[in-house]
Amino acid sequence: MNLLEVRGLTTAFMTGRGEVNAIEEVSFSLKEGEILGIVGESGSGKSVTALTVMGLLPQPPARVAAGEVVFNGQNLTRMSDRDMQRIRGPGISMIFQEPMTSLNPVFSIGDQIMETIAAHERLSQADLRKRAIDMLDKVGIPSASKRLDDYPHQMSGGQRQRVMIAMALACNPKLLIADEPTTALDVTIQAQILDLLMDLRDEFGMAIMIITHNMGVIAETADRVLVMYAGRVIEEAPVAQVFDRPLHPYTRGLLECVPSLTEDKPRLVAIPGTLPEPARRPPGCRFAPRCSHALPACSEAIPGLELLEPAHTVACFRAQELAPA
Amino acid sequence: MTTPLVTASGLSKHFEVGGGGFFGLRKAATLKAVDEVSFTINAGETLGLVGESGCGKSTLGRLLLRLIEPTSGTIAFDGNDITRIGRMEMRGYRRSMQIIFQDPYGALNPRMSVEDIIAEPLVIHGAKPGAETRKQVTQMLEKVGLPARALDRFPHEFSGGQRQRIGIARALVLHPRLIVCDEAVSALDVSVQAQIVNLLQDLQREMGLTYLFIAHDLSVVRHISDRVAVMYLGKVVEVADKKTIYAAPLHPYTQALIAAVPAQHPAQRSRGRRQRIAGDIPSALNPPSGCRFHTRCPHVMPVCRERAPELREAAAGHQVACHLTDI
Amino acid sequence: MSDVADAEGIALKREHPARATLRRLFRHRLFVTGLLLFGVIAVIAITAPWITTADPQRLSMRNKFLPPGEAWVFGTDNFGRSLWSRVVWGAQLSMIIGASVVGLNAVFGTLIGALAGYFRRLDNALMRVNDALMAFPAILLAIAVTSVLGPSTLNVILALSIVYIPRTARIVRSSVIVLREMEYVQAAVAAGAGHWRILRHHILPNAMAPMIVQLSFLFAYAVLSEATLSFLGVGAVPPTPTWGNIMAEGRDFMREAPWIITIPGVALMITVMGLNLLGDGLRDVLDPRLRIQQ
Ligand SMILES: Nc1ncnc2c1ncn2[C@@H]1O[C@H](COP(=O)(O)OP(=O)(O)OP(=O)(O)O)[C@@H](O)[C@H]1O
Ligand SMILES: Nc1ncnc2c1ncn2[C@@H]1O[C@H](COP(=O)(O)OP(=O)(O)O)[C@@H](O)[C@H]1O
Ligand code: SF4
Ligand code: SF4
Ligand SMILES: [Mg+2]
Ligand SMILES: [Mg+2]
């Protein structure tokens, strides 16, 4: 059985110009111990997907307009706030891009970790402290017992992200959602944090949903990849497939436009134009105005996800004919 | 032929931080954001400048343009020392050196139209607003790939990539020779980033520009640069042409930096295969003694803690500051 | 350069930012309500000479304590003066004082704040004086100043300006400090712009939003403080009709002639409430960040 099952999820926001869908018909699943990478440019709906799964979007303005999220056999989209709170922590937990704003500046990091544990387990103060030190140790904070009483501003960006991970792991979640966990960090620190996430997966067998706009982070961590564009999933495949045989023109463009670390390219292959805002999405295939393979028919209907190769789905009318031999 | 357009010698910028308080009673600490840095940028080339957050890249870029005043050291532009010349004389040089910023949202005055934004440098240097100026602005807009109807629009009507084009047009309108690109593509989505990188390269070829290209993305820097300088905690630790520095880096920090770049294919995953440096970047307020990298360096020796290595020529055109290469 | 074409294009519909701001303001319910309330009082104040017939200072002991009615819209006071005339002329005085204080603040508050924020060398000196002035509660400082200068309309304006300019300056200074570091300011420096140009084109226009919000609240404080000063007898000298003076006199006759104190009180309330709503609206539209901080 799949740990997480997302089916046809559509989340809408009420805005000044009426209701717009931030994400549309998003479906995917996640097994225990699996790392699913979600990649897409900013505004493609990655965070909204994550926050909808967590039930963390303020309603209103947000509204789950269609679809469902099934976690461990329970339908989260129909769950009460109280029940949802019990899922967050031991069930699913989340780390965010900006570790400074997600930690409370007026409490020590130890207090914040202990509070997270105490919300779900009845432990003595001494045991709580021990668990918190354990967690900090596990995420690689040196002399954890001394740092427990430090405040967030006394730690570096990388350390804060480690603390966030420690808090997220404090209740042994089955699923960890990491939304751009390394975007605010330097490369040497990014490498450490990605290693840490993989180590934790190997050790505890939890599933991880890693959200990023960086194909490199995907290459480093993911088992399976979901590519999003303008609120929709446009391709899904095992990681090697995505890099070796990308079937959607957008995925191909995304891979081609990053320069190489080893080869010289005279010129980058850019995708013209920009990602449309939700209220200004074109009709039909969302990528059509930027797609070099677009045909008039592409703007008439939205292509659905189709299984083109084993475990490899793609939403493009011309995927079959354009697929490399 | 390589002639230096910019030469920085022993350039330093120290900030007093944490001082002040009531009647300035609290004692200030000194932060050495840039410390005794020397290098040259040749006419027509792109020098990439990489390093982790807070290592002093932006400070160095602003020093070269004299947007901030150096604590010590000199800057020569085209052979002339511009370190201590007055405001009016400096204005003459300002025509020749411009900057492009990272944040496409903070770099354009929200209350000025695109035309006013791009025309401003011309007006400052004596152009009269009118048909002639408008023509120049329109030409510049076309050069950066924006239609003339953008002229009377305001910044909020454009996407991040389009704003970056406007910022580029503003920087180029005086036909400068040196452009400091401070993380000019870092905030953009990858697909748009590629458009702007291509644009910068086209413009360089067309207008004979020299770039100091500051970025933290090593693959973009490799793509656009001729030579690359690596900074760590206010010091330049290695300079070489791009092929050498990526294929055979000599400084342990450069090696670590390159090893940390995520793989470009899942088959080349780095976990467990590449050496990682441990720990965080130390605080610039209280940098380690001797070699500033010694707290994280896998090859640290006793001498590293005592004496700071100097930037020396290790091979032709390849400079390194490390005791390992001194021996 | 083919790959630089813009697929999305630039929005077809275009609107000047000032116009967009106005449109949003007039859609803001609080702002419109505030504008209407304040507008009514302002119109009354401006048209005072034409909408009053009785001299606000002419005594007529025969007519004292007449309740509001057909002959005397708002009734008469303890000296038989027309309360309508007095309240209307009082409105005019309130508006003059409020507008003067706002005007002086706009000029000197901006000047001091901009200098302190932009030239760090001036900052310490200017802000120490500022802090010292701000250390006193506003109304006590105003009372102290008018007691020294003597009660008169002009002195009330001076006193309120001395009290509020430091506060306005501080607000301007903090916006200038933020704006000075904006990259577009650096770009202008890099292009060779001088201090004057940077202040005029890049800093002041962008510091206007919080400034306008502050000034609309300041108008309310000024009207209220003026009333307080007159009420306490350190403002404009009676028999000058000000709301504070009228209320001070009416205080002794609350039982037999409650309208004397109530009517100017209501006028004061409408003005202050109108200005506060107006300010809230301006704040929401011009400077949404401030809303979160409060
Ligand atoms: N005006 C200032 N006052 C005090 N310290 C400053 C000032 N400007 C920069 N610094 C400090 O100088 C050091 C170098 O800063 P700089 O902005 O040059 O770094 P950077 O390499 O550009 O970093 P990033 O990659 O984050 O842009 C940092 O420690 C920074 O905090
Ligand atoms: N609170 C909100 N109100 C209105 N629109 C929103 C809100 N949050 C997100 N959106 C919109 O939903 C789209 C997807 O956003 P997001 O999931 O944050 O993108 P990303 O892929 O960068 O994480 C964006 O266009 C964004 O503007
Ligand atoms: S459906 Fe058409 S427009 Fe969309 S990606 Fe495929 S080819 Fe391009
Ligand atoms: S000088 Fe020493 S510590 Fe510094 S980089 Fe070289 S080997 Fe490492
Ligand atoms: Mg996001
Ligand atoms: Mg910088």
PDB file of N, CA and C in Angstrom, chain B residues 239-275:
ATOM      1  N   VAL B 239      42.982  32.132  -8.046  1.00  0.00           N
ATOM      2  CA  VAL B 239      42.573  32.721  -9.323  1.00  0.00           C
ATOM      3  C   VAL B 239      43.216  31.909 -10.439  1.00  0.00           C
ATOM      4  N   ALA B 240      42.416  31.545 -11.426  1.00  0.00           N
ATOM      5  CA  ALA B 240      42.992  30.845 -12.578  1.00  0.00           C
ATOM      6  C   ALA B 240      42.004  30.908 -13.722  1.00  0.00           C
ATOM      7  N   ASP B 241      42.436  30.485 -14.910  1.00  0.00           N
ATOM      8  CA  ASP B 241      41.474  30.458 -15.997  1.00  0.00           C
ATOM      9  C   ASP B 241      40.480  29.339 -15.717  1.00  0.00           C
ATOM     10  N   LYS B 242      39.312  29.446 -16.302  1.00  0.00           N
ATOM     11  CA  LYS B 242      38.209  28.611 -15.825  1.00  0.00           C
ATOM     12  C   LYS B 242      38.472  27.125 -16.010  1.00  0.00           C
ATOM     13  N   LYS B 243      39.084  26.735 -17.101  1.00  0.00           N
ATOM     14  CA  LYS B 243      39.293  25.302 -17.324  1.00  0.00           C
ATOM     15  C   LYS B 243      40.156  24.735 -16.216  1.00  0.00           C
ATOM     16  N   THR B 244      41.256  25.439 -15.918  1.00  0.00           N
ATOM     17  CA  THR B 244      42.174  24.975 -14.887  1.00  0.00           C
ATOM     18  C   THR B 244      41.481  24.887 -13.537  1.00  0.00           C
ATOM     19  N   ILE B 245      40.774  25.955 -13.184  1.00  0.00           N
ATOM     20  CA  ILE B 245      40.256  25.994 -11.816  1.00  0.00           C
ATOM     21  C   ILE B 245      39.163  24.936 -11.597  1.00  0.00           C
ATOM     22  N   TYR B 246      38.409  24.594 -12.642  1.00  0.00           N
ATOM     23  CA  TYR B 246      37.383  23.564 -12.449  1.00  0.00           C
ATOM     24  C   TYR B 246      37.966  22.162 -12.587  1.00  0.00           C
ATOM     25  N   ALA B 247      38.966  22.013 -13.451  1.00  0.00           N
ATOM     26  CA  ALA B 247      39.504  20.668 -13.671  1.00  0.00           C
ATOM     27  C   ALA B 247      40.594  20.337 -12.659  1.00  0.00           C
ATOM     28  N   ALA B 248      41.400  21.313 -12.286  1.00  0.00           N
ATOM     29  CA  ALA B 248      42.503  21.025 -11.373  1.00  0.00           C
ATOM     30  C   ALA B 248      42.654  22.138 -10.343  1.00  0.00           C
ATOM     31  N   PRO B 249      41.675  22.274  -9.467  1.00  0.00           N
ATOM     32  CA  PRO B 249      41.788  23.318  -8.449  1.00  0.00           C
ATOM     33  C   PRO B 249      42.907  22.969  -7.466  1.00  0.00           C
ATOM     34  N   LEU B 250      43.642  23.979  -7.013  1.00  0.00           N
ATOM     35  CA  LEU B 250      44.750  23.705  -6.101  1.00  0.00           C
ATOM     36  C   LEU B 250      44.381  23.988  -4.651  1.00  0.00           C
ATOM     37  N   HIS B 251      43.558  24.978  -4.427  1.00  0.00           N
ATOM     38  CA  HIS B 251      43.249  25.326  -3.046  1.00  0.00           C
ATOM     39  C   HIS B 251      42.206  24.359  -2.479  1.00  0.00           C
ATOM     40  N   PRO B 252      42.431  23.845  -1.261  1.00  0.00           N
ATOM     41  CA  PRO B 252      41.471  22.892  -0.683  1.00  0.00           C
ATOM     42  C   PRO B 252      40.046  23.440  -0.619  1.00  0.00           C
ATOM     43  N   TYR B 253      39.910  24.766  -0.447  1.00  0.00           N
ATOM     44  CA  TYR B 253      38.554  25.315  -0.403  1.00  0.00           C
ATOM     45  C   TYR B 253      37.896  25.249  -1.774  1.00  0.00           C
ATOM     46  N   THR B 254      38.639  25.612  -2.802  1.00  0.00           N
ATOM     47  CA  THR B 254      38.086  25.515  -4.162  1.00  0.00           C
ATOM     48  C   THR B 254      37.682  24.070  -4.449  1.00  0.00           C
ATOM     49  N   GLN B 255      38.541  23.147  -4.036  1.00  0.00           N
ATOM     50  CA  GLN B 255      38.230  21.733  -4.261  1.00  0.00           C
ATOM     51  C   GLN B 255      36.909  21.358  -3.575  1.00  0.00           C
ATOM     52  N   ALA B 256      36.774  21.816  -2.335  1.00  0.00           N
ATOM     53  CA  ALA B 256      35.562  21.482  -1.584  1.00  0.00           C
ATOM     54  C   ALA B 256      34.325  22.109  -2.221  1.00  0.00           C
ATOM     55  N   LEU B 257      34.510  23.342  -2.677  1.00  0.00           N
ATOM     56  CA  LEU B 257      33.392  24.059  -3.280  1.00  0.00           C
ATOM     57  C   LEU B 257      32.898  23.311  -4.516  1.00  0.00           C
ATOM     58  N   ILE B 258      33.828  22.890  -5.348  1.00  0.00           N
ATOM     59  CA  ILE B 258      33.440  22.202  -6.582  1.00  0.00           C
ATOM     60  C   ILE B 258      32.844  20.831  -6.261  1.00  0.00           C
ATOM     61  N   ALA B 259      33.415  20.168  -5.250  1.00  0.00           N
ATOM     62  CA  ALA B 259      32.891  18.853  -4.883  1.00  0.00           C
ATOM     63  C   ALA B 259      31.475  18.949  -4.333  1.00  0.00           C
ATOM     64  N   ALA B 260      31.112  20.117  -3.820  1.00  0.00           N
ATOM     65  CA  ALA B 260      29.797  20.241  -3.191  1.00  0.00           C
ATOM     66  C   ALA B 260      28.698  20.542  -4.200  1.00  0.00           C
ATOM     67  N   VAL B 261      29.053  20.910  -5.405  1.00  0.00           N
ATOM     68  CA  VAL B 261      28.029  21.211  -6.410  1.00  0.00           C
ATOM     69  C   VAL B 261      27.236  19.939  -6.694  1.00  0.00           C
ATOM     70  N   PRO B 262      25.926  20.008  -6.665  1.00  0.00           N
ATOM     71  CA  PRO B 262      25.138  18.801  -6.892  1.00  0.00           C
ATOM     72  C   PRO B 262      25.428  18.197  -8.268  1.00  0.00           C
ATOM     73  N   ALA B 263      25.279  16.905  -8.343  1.00  0.00           N
ATOM     74  CA  ALA B 263      25.536  16.190  -9.590  1.00  0.00           C
ATOM     75  C   ALA B 263      24.583  16.660 -10.671  1.00  0.00           C
ATOM     76  N   GLN B 264      24.994  16.503 -11.925  1.00  0.00           N
ATOM     77  CA  GLN B 264      24.082  16.877 -13.002  1.00  0.00           C
ATOM     78  C   GLN B 264      23.365  15.662 -13.561  1.00  0.00           C
ATOM     79  N   HIS B 265      23.665  14.504 -13.002  1.00  0.00           N
ATOM     80  CA  HIS B 265      22.979  13.289 -13.414  1.00  0.00           C
ATOM     81  C   HIS B 265      22.947  12.344 -12.210  1.00  0.00           C
ATOM     82  N   PRO B 266      21.831  11.644 -12.017  1.00  0.00           N
ATOM     83  CA  PRO B 266      21.752  10.783 -10.830  1.00  0.00           C
ATOM     84  C   PRO B 266      22.861   9.735 -10.776  1.00  0.00           C
ATOM     85  N   ALA B 267      23.458   9.399 -11.906  1.00  0.00           N
ATOM     86  CA  ALA B 267      24.517   8.397 -11.887  1.00  0.00           C
ATOM     87  C   ALA B 267      25.795   8.939 -11.247  1.00  0.00           C
ATOM     88  N   GLN B 268      25.863  10.274 -11.122  1.00  0.00           N
ATOM     89  CA  GLN B 268      27.094  10.840 -10.548  1.00  0.00           C
ATOM     90  C   GLN B 268      26.867  11.351  -9.133  1.00  0.00           C
ATOM     91  N   ARG B 269      25.912  10.798  -8.433  1.00  0.00           N
ATOM     92  CA  ARG B 269      25.640  11.271  -7.075  1.00  0.00           C
ATOM     93  C   ARG B 269      26.903  11.381  -6.263  1.00  0.00           C
ATOM     94  N   SER B 270      26.993  12.446  -5.482  1.00  0.00           N
ATOM     95  CA  SER B 270      28.262  12.701  -4.799  1.00  0.00           C
ATOM     96  C   SER B 270      28.295  12.107  -3.397  1.00  0.00           C
ATOM     97  N   ARG B 271      27.142  11.756  -2.836  1.00  0.00           N
ATOM     98  CA  ARG B 271      27.144  11.315  -1.445  1.00  0.00           C
ATOM     99  C   ARG B 271      28.049  10.106  -1.270  1.00  0.00           C
ATOM    100  N   GLY B 272      28.912  10.196  -0.282  1.00  0.00           N
ATOM    101  CA  GLY B 272      29.785   9.078   0.025  1.00  0.00           C
ATOM    102  C   GLY B 272      30.945   8.937  -0.950  1.00  0.00           C
ATOM    103  N   ARG B 273      30.915   9.672  -2.075  1.00  0.00           N
ATOM    104  CA  ARG B 273      31.994   9.529  -3.038  1.00  0.00           C
ATOM    105  C   ARG B 273      32.910  10.738  -3.008  1.00  0.00           C
ATOM    106  N   ARG B 274      32.308  11.898  -2.806  1.00  0.00           N
ATOM    107  CA  ARG B 274      33.146  13.086  -2.818  1.00  0.00           C
ATOM    108  C   ARG B 274      33.420  13.534  -1.403  1.00  0.00           C
ATOM    109  N   GLN B 275      34.583  14.135  -1.239  1.00  0.00           N
ATOM    110  CA  GLN B 275      34.940  14.611   0.079  1.00  0.00           C
ATOM    111  C   GLN B 275      34.089  15.836   0.438  1.00  0.00           C
TER     112      GLN B 275
END
